[in-house]
mmCIF file of C-alpha atoms in Angstrom:
data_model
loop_
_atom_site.group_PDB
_atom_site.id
_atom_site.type_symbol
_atom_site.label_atom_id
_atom_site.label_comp_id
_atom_site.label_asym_id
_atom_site.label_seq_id
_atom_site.Cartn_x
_atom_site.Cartn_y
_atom_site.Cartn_z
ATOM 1 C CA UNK A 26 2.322 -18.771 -10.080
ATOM 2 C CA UNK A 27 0.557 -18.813 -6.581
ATOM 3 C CA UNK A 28 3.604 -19.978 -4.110
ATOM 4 C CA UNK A 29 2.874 -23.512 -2.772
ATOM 5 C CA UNK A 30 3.209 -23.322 0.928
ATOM 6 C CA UNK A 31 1.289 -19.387 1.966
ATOM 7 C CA UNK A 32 3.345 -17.157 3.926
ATOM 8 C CA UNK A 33 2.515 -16.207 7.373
ATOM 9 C CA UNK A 34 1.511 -12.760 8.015
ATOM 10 C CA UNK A 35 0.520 -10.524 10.958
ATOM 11 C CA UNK A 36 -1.951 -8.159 10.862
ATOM 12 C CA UNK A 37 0.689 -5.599 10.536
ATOM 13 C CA UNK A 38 3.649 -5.554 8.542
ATOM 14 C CA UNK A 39 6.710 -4.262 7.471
ATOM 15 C CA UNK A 40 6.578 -4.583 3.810
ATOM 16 C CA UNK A 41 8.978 -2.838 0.930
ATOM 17 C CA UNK A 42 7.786 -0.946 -2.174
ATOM 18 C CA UNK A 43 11.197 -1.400 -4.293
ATOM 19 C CA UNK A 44 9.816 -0.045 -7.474
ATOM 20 C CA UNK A 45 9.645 3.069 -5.730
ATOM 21 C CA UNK A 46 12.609 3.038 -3.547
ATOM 22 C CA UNK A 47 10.358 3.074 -0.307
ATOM 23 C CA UNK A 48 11.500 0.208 2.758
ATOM 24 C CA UNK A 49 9.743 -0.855 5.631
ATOM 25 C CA UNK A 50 6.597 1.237 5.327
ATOM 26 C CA UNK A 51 4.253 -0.100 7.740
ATOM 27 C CA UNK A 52 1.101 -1.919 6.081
ATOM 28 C CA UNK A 53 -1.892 -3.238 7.923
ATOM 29 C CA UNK A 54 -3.609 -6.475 6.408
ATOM 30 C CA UNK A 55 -7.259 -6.141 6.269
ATOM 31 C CA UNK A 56 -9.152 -9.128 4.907
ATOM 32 C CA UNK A 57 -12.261 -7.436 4.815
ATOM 33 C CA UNK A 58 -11.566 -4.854 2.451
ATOM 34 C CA UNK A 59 -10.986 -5.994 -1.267
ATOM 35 C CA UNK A 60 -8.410 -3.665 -2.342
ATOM 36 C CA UNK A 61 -4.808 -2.585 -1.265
ATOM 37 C CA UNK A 62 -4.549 1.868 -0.889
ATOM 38 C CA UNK A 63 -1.650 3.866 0.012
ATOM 39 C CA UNK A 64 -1.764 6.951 2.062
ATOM 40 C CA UNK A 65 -0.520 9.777 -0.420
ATOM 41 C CA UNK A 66 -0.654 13.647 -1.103
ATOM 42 C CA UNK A 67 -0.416 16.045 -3.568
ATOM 43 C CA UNK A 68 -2.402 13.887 -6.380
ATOM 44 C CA UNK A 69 -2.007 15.419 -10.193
ATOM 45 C CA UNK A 70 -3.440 13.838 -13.210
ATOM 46 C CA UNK A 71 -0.556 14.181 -15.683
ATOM 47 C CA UNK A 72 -0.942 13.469 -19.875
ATOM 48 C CA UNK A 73 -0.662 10.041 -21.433
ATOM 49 C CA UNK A 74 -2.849 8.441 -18.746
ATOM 50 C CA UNK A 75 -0.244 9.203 -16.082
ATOM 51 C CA UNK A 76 -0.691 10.349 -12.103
ATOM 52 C CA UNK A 77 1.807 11.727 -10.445
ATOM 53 C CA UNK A 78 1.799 11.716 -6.456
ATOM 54 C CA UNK A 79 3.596 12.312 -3.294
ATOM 55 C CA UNK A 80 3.652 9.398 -1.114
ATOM 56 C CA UNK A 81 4.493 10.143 3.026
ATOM 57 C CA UNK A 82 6.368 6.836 4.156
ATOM 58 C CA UNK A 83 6.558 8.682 7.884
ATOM 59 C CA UNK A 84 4.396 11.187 8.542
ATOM 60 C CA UNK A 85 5.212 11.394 12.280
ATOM 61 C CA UNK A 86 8.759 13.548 11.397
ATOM 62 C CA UNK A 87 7.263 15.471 8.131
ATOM 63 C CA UNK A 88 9.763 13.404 6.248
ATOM 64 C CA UNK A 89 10.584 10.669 3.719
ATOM 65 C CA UNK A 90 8.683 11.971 1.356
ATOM 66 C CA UNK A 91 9.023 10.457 -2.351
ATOM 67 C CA UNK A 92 7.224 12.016 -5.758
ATOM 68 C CA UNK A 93 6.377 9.108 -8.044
ATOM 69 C CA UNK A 94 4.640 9.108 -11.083
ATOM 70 C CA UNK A 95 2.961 6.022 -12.260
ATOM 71 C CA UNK A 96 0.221 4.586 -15.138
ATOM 72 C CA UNK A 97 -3.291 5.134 -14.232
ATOM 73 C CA UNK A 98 -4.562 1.619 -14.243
ATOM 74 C CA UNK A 99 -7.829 2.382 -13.812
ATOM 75 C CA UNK A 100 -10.154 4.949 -12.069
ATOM 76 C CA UNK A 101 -13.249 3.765 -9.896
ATOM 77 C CA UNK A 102 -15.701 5.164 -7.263
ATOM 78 C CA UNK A 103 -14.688 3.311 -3.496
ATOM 79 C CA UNK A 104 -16.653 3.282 -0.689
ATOM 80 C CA UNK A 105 -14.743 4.188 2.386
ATOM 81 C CA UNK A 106 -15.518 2.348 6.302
ATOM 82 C CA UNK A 107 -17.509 5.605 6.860
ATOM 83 C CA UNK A 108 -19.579 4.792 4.021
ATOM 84 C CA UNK A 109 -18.291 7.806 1.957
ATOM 85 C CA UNK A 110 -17.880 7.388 -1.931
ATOM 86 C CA UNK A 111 -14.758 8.896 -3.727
ATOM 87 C CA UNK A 112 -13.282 8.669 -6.959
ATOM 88 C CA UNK A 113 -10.050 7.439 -7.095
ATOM 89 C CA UNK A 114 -7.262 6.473 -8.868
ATOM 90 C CA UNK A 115 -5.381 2.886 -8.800
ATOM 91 C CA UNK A 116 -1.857 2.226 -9.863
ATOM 92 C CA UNK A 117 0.366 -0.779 -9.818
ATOM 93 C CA UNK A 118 3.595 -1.712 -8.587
ATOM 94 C CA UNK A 119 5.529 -4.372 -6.936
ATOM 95 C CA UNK A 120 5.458 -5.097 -3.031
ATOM 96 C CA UNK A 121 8.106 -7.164 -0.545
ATOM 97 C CA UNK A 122 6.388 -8.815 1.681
ATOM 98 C CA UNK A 123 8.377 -11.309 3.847
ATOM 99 C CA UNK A 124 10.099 -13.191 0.793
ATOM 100 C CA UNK A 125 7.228 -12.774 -1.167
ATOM 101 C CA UNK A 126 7.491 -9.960 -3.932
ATOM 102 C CA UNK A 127 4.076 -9.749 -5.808
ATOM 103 C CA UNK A 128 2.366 -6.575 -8.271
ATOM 104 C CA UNK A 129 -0.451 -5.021 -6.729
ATOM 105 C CA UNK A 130 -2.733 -2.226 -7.457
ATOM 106 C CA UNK A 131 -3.470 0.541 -5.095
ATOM 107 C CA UNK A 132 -5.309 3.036 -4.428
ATOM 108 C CA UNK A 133 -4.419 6.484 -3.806
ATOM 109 C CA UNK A 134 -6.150 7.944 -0.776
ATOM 110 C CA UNK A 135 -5.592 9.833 2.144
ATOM 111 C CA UNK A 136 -5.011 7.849 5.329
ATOM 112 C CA UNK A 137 -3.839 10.264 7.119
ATOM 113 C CA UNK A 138 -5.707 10.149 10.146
ATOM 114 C CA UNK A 139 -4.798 6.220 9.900
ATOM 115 C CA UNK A 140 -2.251 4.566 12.064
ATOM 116 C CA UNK A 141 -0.613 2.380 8.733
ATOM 117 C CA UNK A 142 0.369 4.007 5.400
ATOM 118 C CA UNK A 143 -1.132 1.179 3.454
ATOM 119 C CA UNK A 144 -3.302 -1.118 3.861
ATOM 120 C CA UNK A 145 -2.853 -4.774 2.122
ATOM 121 C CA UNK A 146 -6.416 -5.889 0.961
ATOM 122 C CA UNK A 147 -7.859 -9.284 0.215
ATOM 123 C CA UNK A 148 -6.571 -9.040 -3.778
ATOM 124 C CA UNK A 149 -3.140 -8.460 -2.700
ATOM 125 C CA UNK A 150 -3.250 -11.404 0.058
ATOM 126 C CA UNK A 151 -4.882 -14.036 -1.876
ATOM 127 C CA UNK A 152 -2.838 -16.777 -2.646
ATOM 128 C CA UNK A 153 0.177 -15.990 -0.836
ATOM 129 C CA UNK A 154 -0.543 -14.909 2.284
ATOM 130 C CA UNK A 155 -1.913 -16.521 5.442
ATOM 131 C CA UNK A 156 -2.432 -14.021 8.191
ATOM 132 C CA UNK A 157 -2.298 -14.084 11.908
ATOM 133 C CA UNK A 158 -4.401 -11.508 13.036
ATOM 134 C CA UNK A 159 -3.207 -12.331 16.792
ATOM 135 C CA UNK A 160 0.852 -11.483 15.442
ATOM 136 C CA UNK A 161 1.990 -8.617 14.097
ATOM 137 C CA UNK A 162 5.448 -8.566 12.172
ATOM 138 C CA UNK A 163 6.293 -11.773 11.930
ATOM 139 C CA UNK A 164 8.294 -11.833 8.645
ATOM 140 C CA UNK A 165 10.607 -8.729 10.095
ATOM 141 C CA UNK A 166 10.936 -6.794 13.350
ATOM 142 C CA UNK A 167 9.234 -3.249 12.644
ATOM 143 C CA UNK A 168 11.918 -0.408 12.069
ATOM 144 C CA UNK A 169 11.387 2.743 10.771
ATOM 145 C CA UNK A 170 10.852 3.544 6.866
ATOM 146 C CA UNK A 171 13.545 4.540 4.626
ATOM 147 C CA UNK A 172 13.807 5.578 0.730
ATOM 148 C CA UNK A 173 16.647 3.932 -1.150
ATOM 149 C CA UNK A 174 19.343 5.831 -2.524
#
């Protein structure tokens, strides 16, 4: 059910991945692209439709690193800002956002030469997000990323 009221975003954000135990990963909201990704390494196609995957939350210190494996949802050919085509894989799970906690897919790439680890896409944002592009963190200060215990 689509909240009532949309909460206000900036174009960057500190957002939450509880499913798997990652907090305050920095996301950038980008309304032109249509799908969320998530900057990840270490990608293994595992049986019974499964992926398994490394995800960076800091790549600055070499640390917080996480190994999650998820359900394929579905595999696709995506056409990168450079106009490059790749295969890759998408996989689901919930994201924090503010006070907003929503399932997403994403899409496994490499954004490592990228300033944000994820990017929040125009699927992810509809309905429940209005963004700001002249703010930036405006449902929480930015801190640095953590894994739950």
């Amino acid at each position: 059910m689509p909240n009532p009221q949309p909460t206000l975003i900036g174009w960057k954000e500190s957002i939450d991945l509880p499913d798997w135990g990652i907090i305050d990963i920095t996301a950038k909201t980008d309304t032109g692209a249509r799908r969320s990704a998530i900057d990840v390494e270490n990608i293994v196609e595992l049986p019974g439709n499964k992926v398994q995957f490394d995800v960076a939350a800091n790549r600055r210190s070499g640390q917080l690193k996480t190994t999650i494996i998820a359900d394929i949802e579905h595999q696709t050919h995506v056409r990168s800002s450079n106009g490059q085509q790749h295969e890759r894989y998408f996989v689901a799970t919930n994201v924090r956002v503010g006070p907003v906690v929503k399932r997403i897919e994403l899409s496994l790439s490499n954004r490592k030469h990228m300033q944000c680890r994820m990017l929040l896409g125009r699927l992810a944002l509809e309905e429940d997000f209005l963004v700001d592009c002249s703010g930036s963190f405006l449902t929480r200060p930015n801190r640095k990323p953590k894994l739950s215990s």
